[in-house]
XYZ file of C-alpha atoms in Angstrom:
366
model
C -15.528 41.891 -24.727
C -11.940 43.076 -24.168
C -10.394 42.973 -20.681
C -6.784 44.053 -20.170
C -6.101 43.612 -23.854
C -7.529 40.068 -23.949
C -10.629 39.064 -25.889
C -13.089 37.102 -23.756
C -16.646 35.849 -24.178
C -19.304 38.294 -23.146
C -21.763 35.639 -21.995
C -21.176 33.825 -18.717
C -23.249 30.966 -20.094
C -20.586 29.924 -22.629
C -17.134 30.605 -21.150
C -13.759 29.744 -22.698
C -13.431 26.117 -23.677
C -10.638 24.386 -21.807
C -8.670 22.486 -24.442
C -6.348 19.694 -23.394
C -2.800 19.528 -24.751
C -2.584 16.276 -26.775
C 0.129 13.649 -26.285
C 0.165 10.623 -28.612
C 1.773 7.337 -27.605
C 2.850 4.349 -29.699
C 2.820 1.232 -27.520
C 3.324 -1.592 -30.023
C 5.679 -2.495 -32.864
C 3.007 -4.467 -34.720
C 1.862 -3.171 -38.099
C -1.634 -4.678 -37.820
C -3.926 -5.675 -34.954
C -7.634 -6.454 -34.671
C -9.842 -3.664 -33.352
C -10.965 -5.721 -30.334
C -7.429 -6.713 -29.406
C -6.187 -3.130 -29.666
C -9.124 -1.814 -27.613
C -8.261 -4.209 -24.765
C -4.538 -3.445 -25.008
C -5.158 0.304 -25.045
C -7.446 0.243 -22.017
C -5.098 -2.011 -20.021
C -2.142 0.253 -20.801
C -4.143 3.403 -19.924
C -5.267 1.934 -16.576
C -1.699 0.943 -15.683
C -0.396 4.378 -16.673
C -3.124 6.087 -14.645
C -2.197 4.080 -11.550
C 1.468 4.978 -11.946
C 0.706 8.693 -12.306
C -1.622 8.643 -9.305
C 0.709 6.686 -7.015
C 4.161 7.929 -8.060
C 3.465 11.562 -8.991
C 0.123 12.087 -7.209
C -1.374 13.777 -10.270
C -5.079 14.314 -10.771
C -6.217 12.039 -13.626
C -9.405 10.953 -15.343
C -9.757 7.958 -17.692
C -12.323 8.265 -20.473
C -14.339 5.301 -21.745
C -12.484 5.439 -25.074
C -9.110 4.933 -23.365
C -7.963 8.562 -23.416
C -6.255 9.651 -20.199
C -6.658 13.224 -18.920
C -4.008 14.626 -16.575
C -3.872 17.898 -14.650
C -0.313 19.136 -14.181
C 0.144 22.579 -12.591
C -2.095 24.961 -14.605
C -2.543 22.737 -17.649
C -4.559 19.694 -18.703
C -2.986 17.047 -20.953
C -4.717 14.221 -22.823
C -2.785 11.053 -23.634
C -4.034 9.211 -26.725
C -2.762 5.813 -27.836
C -2.354 5.286 -31.568
C -3.644 2.188 -33.305
C -0.891 0.147 -35.035
C -2.249 0.622 -38.564
C -2.480 4.402 -38.080
C 1.039 5.062 -36.899
C 3.256 4.804 -39.967
C 0.801 6.035 -42.616
C -0.426 9.017 -40.579
C 3.118 10.106 -39.769
C 4.248 9.766 -43.390
C 1.287 11.802 -44.661
C 1.802 14.591 -42.125
C 5.490 14.649 -42.983
C 4.701 14.996 -46.685
C 2.144 17.778 -46.133
C 4.663 19.576 -43.911
C 7.238 19.410 -46.718
C 4.724 20.899 -49.163
C 3.967 23.711 -46.694
C 7.645 24.468 -46.099
C 8.468 24.719 -49.801
C 5.293 26.590 -50.774
C 4.461 29.581 -48.584
C 0.933 29.921 -49.963
C -0.091 26.329 -49.146
C -1.345 27.007 -45.615
C -3.176 30.127 -46.795
C -4.963 28.173 -49.532
C -5.950 25.495 -46.993
C -7.438 28.172 -44.725
C -9.449 29.803 -47.530
C -10.743 26.473 -48.857
C -11.884 25.360 -45.394
C -13.618 28.698 -44.893
C -15.324 28.190 -48.250
C -16.354 24.648 -47.254
C -18.093 26.054 -44.176
C -20.006 28.584 -46.307
C -21.182 25.667 -48.500
C -22.396 23.652 -45.475
C -19.621 21.097 -46.029
C -17.532 21.843 -42.935
C -18.009 18.423 -41.340
C -19.124 16.365 -44.330
C -15.671 16.556 -45.948
C -12.696 15.472 -43.826
C -10.139 18.288 -43.562
C -7.333 15.825 -44.283
C -8.898 15.054 -47.678
C -8.942 18.778 -48.455
C -5.258 19.056 -47.544
C -4.414 16.121 -49.811
C -6.369 17.528 -52.773
C -4.582 20.858 -52.386
C -1.212 19.118 -52.075
C -1.775 17.504 -55.487
C -1.784 21.022 -56.990
C 1.879 21.289 -55.994
C 2.750 17.812 -57.233
C 5.474 17.614 -59.878
C 4.218 14.246 -61.090
C 0.786 13.846 -62.669
C -1.151 10.909 -64.011
C -1.990 12.954 -67.099
C 0.944 15.237 -68.000
C -1.008 16.909 -70.796
C -3.383 18.334 -68.161
C -0.606 19.542 -65.866
C -0.671 23.183 -64.717
C 1.852 25.310 -62.890
C 1.899 25.129 -59.102
C -0.061 27.916 -57.349
C 1.982 30.996 -56.502
C -0.669 32.943 -54.575
C -3.602 32.074 -52.341
C -6.079 33.426 -54.915
C -4.471 31.463 -57.728
C -4.456 28.284 -55.618
C -8.136 28.664 -54.702
C -9.049 29.087 -58.367
C -6.997 26.031 -59.339
C -8.770 24.038 -56.601
C -12.188 25.037 -57.980
C -11.130 24.283 -61.569
C -9.712 20.901 -60.591
C -13.021 19.852 -59.038
C -15.166 21.451 -61.744
C -13.503 20.139 -64.904
C -11.956 16.798 -63.907
C -13.794 13.637 -64.903
C -13.114 11.630 -61.746
C -14.764 8.549 -63.229
C -11.868 8.394 -65.714
C -9.025 10.094 -63.874
C -7.314 9.813 -60.504
C -5.128 12.378 -58.754
C -1.492 11.774 -57.926
C 0.269 12.924 -54.780
C 3.979 12.996 -55.609
C 6.835 15.453 -55.357
C 10.505 15.895 -56.123
C 10.902 17.763 -52.833
C 11.455 14.514 -50.958
C 12.964 11.522 -52.731
C 11.058 9.178 -50.428
C 7.697 10.571 -51.579
C 8.485 10.908 -55.292
C 6.299 8.544 -57.309
C 8.274 6.146 -59.484
C 6.247 6.279 -62.708
C 8.715 4.003 -64.473
C 7.857 1.140 -62.161
C 5.374 -1.592 -63.050
C 3.193 -0.743 -60.051
C 2.069 2.589 -61.478
C 1.315 1.099 -64.901
C -0.646 -1.720 -63.295
C -2.658 0.774 -61.259
C -3.518 2.804 -64.372
C -4.757 -0.323 -66.138
C -6.629 -1.565 -63.080
C -8.302 1.818 -62.594
C -9.667 1.788 -66.158
C -10.794 -1.840 -66.124
C -12.123 -2.048 -62.548
C -13.159 1.503 -61.691
C -15.700 0.287 -59.111
C -12.871 -0.939 -56.865
C -11.715 2.620 -56.208
C -13.373 5.529 -54.345
C -15.324 8.268 -56.127
C -12.341 10.531 -55.515
C -9.175 8.499 -55.990
C -5.794 9.896 -54.917
C -2.773 7.615 -55.101
C 0.802 7.942 -53.912
C 3.688 5.874 -52.608
C 2.041 6.254 -49.217
C -1.344 4.957 -50.334
C -1.777 3.004 -53.576
C -5.403 2.097 -52.765
C -6.638 5.639 -51.948
C -7.646 4.542 -48.454
C -7.646 8.209 -47.391
C -10.716 8.990 -49.506
C -12.776 5.805 -49.070
C -14.968 7.393 -46.403
C -15.946 10.237 -48.755
C -19.399 9.109 -49.933
C -20.765 9.819 -53.392
C -23.514 12.304 -52.287
C -21.022 14.489 -50.406
C -18.422 14.344 -53.166
C -21.053 15.192 -55.791
C -22.138 18.168 -53.709
C -18.509 19.281 -53.324
C -18.078 19.280 -57.117
C -21.369 21.108 -57.703
C -20.524 23.780 -55.120
C -17.112 24.264 -56.758
C -18.771 24.786 -60.146
C -21.267 27.308 -58.760
C -18.582 29.298 -56.940
C -16.279 29.256 -59.977
C -19.129 30.582 -62.137
C -19.792 33.413 -59.675
C -16.095 34.291 -59.459
C -15.807 34.364 -63.244
C -18.407 37.137 -63.248
C -16.896 38.966 -60.301
C -13.393 38.183 -58.978
C -14.319 39.091 -55.413
C -12.034 36.857 -53.343
C -12.890 38.807 -50.192
C -16.434 37.606 -50.703
C -15.288 34.031 -50.117
C -14.091 34.951 -46.635
C -17.179 37.085 -45.991
C -19.607 34.321 -47.004
C -20.749 36.264 -50.075
C -20.832 32.954 -51.968
C -22.586 30.961 -49.278
C -25.005 28.261 -50.345
C -28.760 28.812 -50.596
C -30.366 27.159 -47.570
C -33.516 26.452 -49.602
C -31.618 23.571 -51.211
C -32.141 21.569 -48.012
C -35.311 19.873 -46.820
C -34.803 21.114 -43.269
C -32.330 23.415 -41.498
C -31.543 22.794 -37.832
C -30.683 26.023 -36.029
C -28.458 25.406 -33.005
C -27.656 27.471 -29.952
C -23.963 27.868 -28.960
C -24.366 25.980 -25.704
C -21.411 24.712 -23.685
C -20.990 23.296 -20.222
C -19.168 25.952 -18.134
C -15.560 25.229 -17.230
C -13.062 27.024 -15.047
C -10.524 28.185 -17.620
C -8.619 31.232 -18.728
C -6.304 31.410 -21.744
C -6.407 27.613 -21.979
C -5.220 27.093 -18.391
C -7.087 25.294 -15.642
C -7.854 27.630 -12.742
C -10.371 25.607 -10.759
C -10.576 23.480 -7.653
C -9.173 19.968 -8.094
C -11.963 18.513 -5.972
C -13.775 17.932 -9.275
C -12.160 17.291 -12.642
C -12.519 20.177 -15.145
C -14.682 19.937 -18.275
C -12.167 19.358 -21.064
C -12.522 19.337 -24.864
C -16.309 19.339 -24.650
C -17.641 20.303 -28.080
C -21.414 19.868 -28.231
C -21.610 20.358 -32.016
C -18.993 17.681 -32.713
C -20.731 15.227 -30.396
C -24.172 15.982 -31.860
C -22.830 15.664 -35.418
C -21.332 12.237 -34.696
C -24.594 11.037 -33.153
C -26.591 12.320 -36.154
C -24.411 10.553 -38.717
C -24.249 7.298 -36.742
C -27.995 7.232 -36.003
C -29.521 8.594 -39.223
C -26.734 8.442 -41.806
C -28.651 5.881 -43.899
C -31.867 7.943 -43.935
C -30.448 11.396 -44.658
C -27.415 13.486 -45.532
C -26.309 16.176 -43.101
C -24.476 19.367 -44.029
C -22.934 21.736 -41.484
C -21.805 25.353 -41.863
C -19.277 24.887 -39.074
C -21.019 27.098 -36.512
C -24.699 26.902 -35.680
C -26.688 25.442 -38.611
C -27.109 21.945 -40.027
C -28.842 21.310 -43.357
C -30.726 18.032 -43.817
C -31.643 16.244 -47.068
C -33.749 13.100 -46.667
C -33.216 10.035 -48.857
C -36.879 9.047 -48.534
C -39.403 11.575 -49.920
C -42.091 10.282 -47.542
C -43.130 13.192 -45.310
C -44.111 10.988 -42.387
C -40.718 9.277 -42.372
C -38.987 12.668 -42.371
C -41.216 13.881 -39.544
C -40.381 10.829 -37.416
C -36.643 11.312 -37.970
C -36.893 15.005 -37.051
C -38.707 14.155 -33.821
C -35.895 11.765 -32.914
C -33.288 14.388 -33.818
C -34.938 16.953 -31.558
C -34.868 14.466 -28.682
C -31.220 13.669 -29.454
C -30.349 17.377 -29.598
C -32.348 18.517 -26.584
C -31.037 21.908 -25.328
C -28.820 22.187 -28.430
C -31.407 22.412 -31.243
C -32.920 25.882 -31.021
C -35.264 25.714 -34.004
C -36.250 23.489 -36.935
C -36.876 25.391 -40.180
C -38.740 23.461 -42.888
C -37.494 24.227 -46.415
C -39.218 21.418 -48.349
C -41.989 22.772 -50.502
């Protein structure tokens, strides 16, 4: 629905989501700290900061259980997040590197957008961390490669970059080869291949492959591929298989518009069960991202039912099943145990967990 030139939701049941403006704080100079110690430090700092804002500036605040502090200032809501010590330097360095790649390659952001749209059509929107996708794509622009004989030219268009991404996943033997994130664009991120560290890593990778993740990407920022350790084998295998299927379809018909229009979406019959969700949100007083309500009650901020439900699914049933999301309103389920009764019990628990969010359960298992 369009009102005064602005697009707004038609339903009053799911109004605009009020998103908080993020502010990240670094409160310690330590490089490492135990999780329990940091949790206590973060909460103590957040409580002290909340008291100062309430007493000195008389701002409306709300402290979440995870230590995030919400603040209403004029028409906006801010969220203050405190970074863990071991996330500060590495996260900043990675974002800086990706920004450099984007600045020097105009098609980089476009390729990222298309690939993430494709991931959603393959029900991999939440199974594959978006940061991992960005890193894989950044390796396409890398001027250093662990296997120079396999090196290709950097993408020059979005279409060319998407094809190179599919080919990289489809034809690379990741059990024998790792990807390298390195560039001449920034001397601090250029990988020194003449050093002993790179040679040692190559030898170690061949002799002790089990030490490294299924998808291994190394750089000066991360010699152990810590970025990809959370990418499990089932999801990575599915990512490779989906890339091969899409590449085969594109080789028969170079319809890149079809990627954006879900023409190459995955067959839902591949799953055991498909959970159909309803786009349900708690109403909030918001307009164009601004808070317009009464401060007698704190506004609903950053409430994303799908994200919350997804986290609960993975944490509760991640060992019994794999979950695949199309990014909007469907979740595909593949059970590890073929026992029908076990699957039925898990589905009953899921329906209780997703009460008011799960609209329908469609059985695909024959």
